[in-house]
mmCIF file of C-alpha atoms in Angstrom:
data_model
loop_
_atom_site.group_PDB
_atom_site.id
_atom_site.type_symbol
_atom_site.label_atom_id
_atom_site.label_comp_id
_atom_site.label_asym_id
_atom_site.label_seq_id
_atom_site.Cartn_x
_atom_site.Cartn_y
_atom_site.Cartn_z
ATOM 1 C CA MET C 756 -8.172 -104.383 59.184
ATOM 2 C CA PRO C 757 -9.871 -101.297 57.639
ATOM 3 C CA LEU C 758 -13.456 -100.503 58.451
ATOM 4 C CA GLU C 759 -15.943 -100.742 55.655
ATOM 5 C CA SER C 760 -16.334 -97.616 53.582
ATOM 6 C CA GLY C 761 -19.324 -95.611 54.699
ATOM 7 C CA ASN C 762 -19.507 -97.394 58.064
ATOM 8 C CA HIS C 763 -21.204 -94.786 60.254
ATOM 9 C CA GLN C 764 -22.116 -96.844 63.306
ATOM 10 C CA LEU C 765 -22.487 -95.229 66.681
ATOM 11 C CA CYS C 766 -21.498 -97.063 69.823
ATOM 12 C CA GLY C 767 -24.000 -97.449 72.659
ATOM 13 C CA GLN C 768 -22.462 -94.540 74.584
ATOM 14 C CA CYS C 769 -22.759 -92.160 71.601
ATOM 15 C CA GLN C 770 -26.335 -93.304 71.042
ATOM 16 C CA LYS C 771 -27.155 -92.353 74.658
ATOM 17 C CA THR C 772 -25.216 -89.092 74.755
ATOM 18 C CA SER C 773 -24.149 -87.349 71.570
ATOM 19 C CA PRO C 774 -20.461 -86.450 71.511
ATOM 20 C CA THR C 775 -19.466 -82.781 71.379
ATOM 21 C CA PHE C 776 -17.359 -83.237 68.251
ATOM 22 C CA ASN C 777 -18.874 -83.063 64.774
ATOM 23 C CA SER C 778 -17.325 -86.112 63.149
ATOM 24 C CA ALA C 779 -14.759 -88.842 63.612
ATOM 25 C CA PHE C 780 -12.370 -90.251 61.027
ATOM 26 C CA ILE C 781 -10.992 -93.525 62.386
ATOM 27 C CA PRO C 782 -10.179 -95.895 59.544
ATOM 28 C CA PHE C 783 -9.002 -99.003 61.436
ATOM 29 C CA ARG C 784 -10.167 -101.312 64.183
ATOM 30 C CA TYR C 785 -7.894 -101.831 67.158
ATOM 31 C CA GLU C 786 -7.108 -105.431 66.264
ATOM 32 C CA HIS C 787 -4.238 -107.420 64.760
ATOM 33 C CA PRO C 788 -1.965 -106.186 63.199
ATOM 34 C CA VAL C 789 -2.855 -102.531 63.908
ATOM 35 C CA ASP C 790 -2.961 -103.037 67.684
ATOM 36 C CA GLN C 791 0.566 -104.489 67.634
ATOM 37 C CA TRP C 792 1.909 -101.591 65.549
ATOM 38 C CA ILE C 793 0.303 -99.079 67.915
ATOM 39 C CA TRP C 794 1.691 -100.859 70.976
ATOM 40 C CA LYS C 795 5.234 -100.972 69.539
ATOM 41 C CA PHE C 796 5.017 -97.332 68.496
ATOM 42 C CA LYS C 797 3.553 -96.090 71.768
ATOM 43 C CA PHE C 798 5.452 -98.157 74.334
ATOM 44 C CA ARG C 799 8.638 -99.189 72.513
ATOM 45 C CA ASN C 800 9.261 -95.929 70.622
ATOM 46 C CA ASP C 801 9.182 -97.875 67.358
ATOM 47 C CA LEU C 802 9.027 -94.981 64.899
ATOM 48 C CA VAL C 803 8.938 -97.365 61.923
ATOM 49 C CA SER C 804 5.577 -98.627 63.213
ATOM 50 C CA GLY C 805 4.505 -95.018 63.830
ATOM 51 C CA LYS C 806 5.340 -94.029 60.261
ATOM 52 C CA LEU C 807 3.508 -97.081 58.924
ATOM 53 C CA LEU C 808 0.396 -96.175 60.944
ATOM 54 C CA ALA C 809 0.509 -92.533 59.838
ATOM 55 C CA ASP C 810 1.004 -93.526 56.202
ATOM 56 C CA LEU C 811 -1.913 -95.984 56.314
ATOM 57 C CA PHE C 812 -4.068 -93.273 57.887
ATOM 58 C CA LEU C 813 -3.022 -90.845 55.134
ATOM 59 C CA GLN C 814 -3.950 -93.355 52.424
ATOM 60 C CA LYS C 815 -7.460 -93.511 53.875
ATOM 61 C CA ILE C 816 -7.640 -89.695 54.122
ATOM 62 C CA PHE C 817 -6.597 -89.354 50.468
ATOM 63 C CA ASP C 818 -9.299 -91.879 49.490
ATOM 64 C CA SER C 819 -11.978 -89.991 51.428
ATOM 65 C CA ASN C 820 -13.895 -86.853 50.592
ATOM 66 C CA ILE C 821 -13.692 -85.249 54.035
ATOM 67 C CA VAL C 822 -13.237 -81.517 54.398
ATOM 68 C CA MET C 823 -9.777 -80.801 55.751
ATOM 69 C CA PRO C 824 -9.461 -78.852 59.005
ATOM 70 C CA GLU C 825 -7.376 -75.694 59.253
ATOM 71 C CA ILE C 826 -5.401 -76.994 62.255
ATOM 72 C CA LEU C 827 -4.482 -80.315 63.916
ATOM 73 C CA VAL C 828 -4.576 -80.493 67.716
ATOM 74 C CA PRO C 829 -2.784 -83.524 69.193
ATOM 75 C CA VAL C 830 -4.103 -84.984 72.435
ATOM 76 C CA PRO C 831 -1.643 -83.705 75.051
ATOM 77 C CA LEU C 832 0.042 -85.964 77.564
ATOM 78 C CA HIS C 833 0.865 -84.895 81.092
ATOM 79 C CA SER C 834 4.539 -83.878 81.358
ATOM 80 C CA SER C 835 5.280 -86.880 83.612
ATOM 81 C CA ARG C 836 3.893 -89.285 80.972
ATOM 82 C CA VAL C 837 6.032 -87.636 78.277
ATOM 83 C CA ARG C 838 9.119 -88.098 80.487
ATOM 84 C CA GLN C 839 8.178 -91.727 81.144
ATOM 85 C CA ARG C 840 7.436 -92.572 77.497
ATOM 86 C CA GLY C 841 10.002 -90.301 75.900
ATOM 87 C CA PHE C 842 7.546 -88.684 73.483
ATOM 88 C CA ASN C 843 3.891 -87.904 72.840
ATOM 89 C CA GLN C 844 2.643 -90.367 70.217
ATOM 90 C CA SER C 845 -0.329 -88.146 69.296
ATOM 91 C CA LEU C 846 1.940 -85.173 68.664
ATOM 92 C CA TRP C 847 4.274 -87.333 66.572
ATOM 93 C CA LEU C 848 1.331 -88.600 64.477
ATOM 94 C CA ALA C 849 -0.135 -85.098 64.092
ATOM 95 C CA ARG C 850 3.193 -83.707 62.874
ATOM 96 C CA HIS C 851 3.678 -86.503 60.335
ATOM 97 C CA ILE C 852 0.096 -86.297 59.070
ATOM 98 C CA GLY C 853 0.063 -82.488 59.090
ATOM 99 C CA LYS C 854 3.282 -82.286 57.097
ATOM 100 C CA GLN C 855 1.893 -84.574 54.397
ATOM 101 C CA LEU C 856 -1.442 -82.715 54.225
ATOM 102 C CA GLY C 857 -0.010 -79.212 54.553
ATOM 103 C CA ILE C 858 -1.995 -78.595 57.765
ATOM 104 C CA PRO C 859 -0.263 -76.885 60.706
ATOM 105 C CA VAL C 860 -0.135 -78.534 64.125
ATOM 106 C CA ASP C 861 -1.029 -76.635 67.297
ATOM 107 C CA SER C 862 0.620 -78.431 70.206
ATOM 108 C CA ARG C 863 0.579 -75.450 72.572
ATOM 109 C CA SER C 864 -3.037 -74.349 72.950
ATOM 110 C CA VAL C 865 -4.404 -77.404 74.790
ATOM 111 C CA ARG C 866 -2.545 -78.626 77.881
ATOM 112 C CA ARG C 867 -3.195 -81.628 80.105
ATOM 113 C CA ARG C 868 -3.123 -80.122 83.562
ATOM 114 C CA LEU C 869 -4.087 -83.200 85.577
ATOM 115 C CA LYS C 870 -2.086 -86.391 85.761
ATOM 116 C CA THR C 871 -4.603 -89.179 85.185
ATOM 117 C CA PRO C 872 -4.157 -92.963 85.228
ATOM 118 C CA PRO C 873 -3.695 -94.651 81.827
ATOM 119 C CA GLN C 874 -7.136 -94.651 80.205
ATOM 120 C CA HIS C 875 -6.932 -98.303 79.124
ATOM 121 C CA GLU C 876 -7.027 -99.231 82.826
ATOM 122 C CA LEU C 877 -10.391 -97.511 83.453
ATOM 123 C CA ASN C 878 -14.006 -98.249 82.603
ATOM 124 C CA ILE C 879 -16.044 -95.676 80.654
ATOM 125 C CA LYS C 880 -17.652 -94.117 83.740
ATOM 126 C CA LYS C 881 -14.271 -93.575 85.425
ATOM 127 C CA ARG C 882 -12.753 -92.244 82.190
ATOM 128 C CA THR C 883 -15.484 -89.678 81.812
ATOM 129 C CA THR C 884 -15.302 -88.597 85.455
ATOM 130 C CA ILE C 885 -11.523 -88.480 85.707
ATOM 131 C CA LEU C 886 -11.056 -86.501 82.493
ATOM 132 C CA ARG C 887 -13.376 -83.666 83.514
ATOM 133 C CA LYS C 888 -11.159 -80.641 84.025
ATOM 134 C CA ALA C 889 -8.054 -82.629 82.928
ATOM 135 C CA PHE C 890 -7.409 -80.226 80.033
ATOM 136 C CA THR C 891 -7.058 -76.474 79.811
ATOM 137 C CA LEU C 892 -6.376 -73.868 77.138
ATOM 138 C CA ASN C 893 -3.053 -72.056 77.412
ATOM 139 C CA ARG C 894 -4.117 -69.297 75.055
ATOM 140 C CA GLU C 895 -7.004 -68.078 72.939
ATOM 141 C CA PHE C 896 -8.040 -70.598 70.292
ATOM 142 C CA GLU C 897 -8.750 -68.739 67.064
ATOM 143 C CA HIS C 898 -9.466 -71.590 64.657
ATOM 144 C CA GLN C 899 -12.910 -72.416 63.301
ATOM 145 C CA HIS C 900 -12.229 -75.981 62.107
ATOM 146 C CA ALA C 901 -9.895 -78.267 64.045
ATOM 147 C CA ALA C 902 -9.141 -81.982 64.097
ATOM 148 C CA ILE C 903 -8.080 -83.538 67.399
ATOM 149 C CA VAL C 904 -5.492 -86.273 66.730
ATOM 150 C CA ASP C 905 -4.934 -89.409 68.831
ATOM 151 C CA ASP C 906 -3.746 -92.956 68.264
ATOM 152 C CA VAL C 907 -6.759 -94.893 69.594
ATOM 153 C CA LEU C 908 -10.360 -93.986 70.360
ATOM 154 C CA THR C 909 -11.938 -96.194 73.007
ATOM 155 C CA SER C 910 -14.741 -94.475 74.891
ATOM 156 C CA GLY C 911 -14.341 -91.070 73.242
ATOM 157 C CA SER C 912 -13.976 -89.400 76.656
ATOM 158 C CA THR C 913 -10.642 -87.756 75.886
ATOM 159 C CA MET C 914 -11.791 -86.456 72.516
ATOM 160 C CA ASN C 915 -15.064 -85.263 74.048
ATOM 161 C CA GLU C 916 -13.366 -83.265 76.810
ATOM 162 C CA ILE C 917 -10.941 -81.560 74.431
ATOM 163 C CA SER C 918 -13.775 -80.951 71.992
ATOM 164 C CA LYS C 919 -15.857 -79.246 74.718
ATOM 165 C CA LEU C 920 -12.909 -77.027 75.546
ATOM 166 C CA LEU C 921 -12.407 -75.982 71.906
ATOM 167 C CA CYS C 922 -16.136 -75.558 71.311
ATOM 168 C CA ASN C 923 -16.530 -73.378 74.414
ATOM 169 C CA ASN C 924 -13.737 -71.186 73.071
ATOM 170 C CA GLY C 925 -15.244 -70.542 69.649
ATOM 171 C CA CYS C 926 -14.232 -73.445 67.436
ATOM 172 C CA ALA C 927 -17.223 -74.148 65.192
ATOM 173 C CA THR C 928 -16.281 -77.530 63.687
ATOM 174 C CA ILE C 929 -14.343 -80.195 65.525
ATOM 175 C CA ASP C 930 -13.312 -83.496 63.963
ATOM 176 C CA CYS C 931 -11.674 -86.379 65.757
ATOM 177 C CA TRP C 932 -8.957 -88.265 63.950
ATOM 178 C CA ALA C 933 -7.502 -91.482 65.315
ATOM 179 C CA ILE C 934 -5.698 -94.403 63.753
ATOM 180 C CA ALA C 935 -7.939 -97.048 65.322
ATOM 181 C CA ARG C 936 -10.950 -97.571 67.519
ATOM 182 C CA THR C 937 -11.721 -100.332 69.929
ATOM 183 C CA ALA C 938 -14.802 -102.509 69.409
ATOM 184 C CA LEU C 939 -18.180 -100.788 69.554
ATOM 185 C CA LYS C 940 -20.080 -101.643 72.739
#
């Protein structure tokens, strides 16, 4: 279930094109039982599974020596997806994690302005293309070290686009935090 300590592999995509974020902290693989907990949390509003995932993530954070960011930025969902799902799982995770770490959550600066298809239905090329211009800043971003929070990292396209946005608006250090990642390709 957890990745090996010190596992710093790059997927083929990241080897070809370096991501715009500085680091990623993703302690679990998207495989059983983590994938089932994420699915129940995300699509069945199972907050017990969400709390379990956040608590497991926090255990790994406490065991690490990473430098904590000054702000957590959850990956925003389009308003229609929030209505459909009933909540934003990334915002829920960010709030739970932020509360335990004493790090504030900024859920207002980054907004998803384009409604895009679910990312798990797209290949990496489509993900990258469709997410360009999908996000916008609602206001000036004044933080120097931020962590973008999501449930799963697959291609990194979402994190990359939000990271570009924050970087272009003065954020010096951008980390990506996710509960799990899909297999490296």
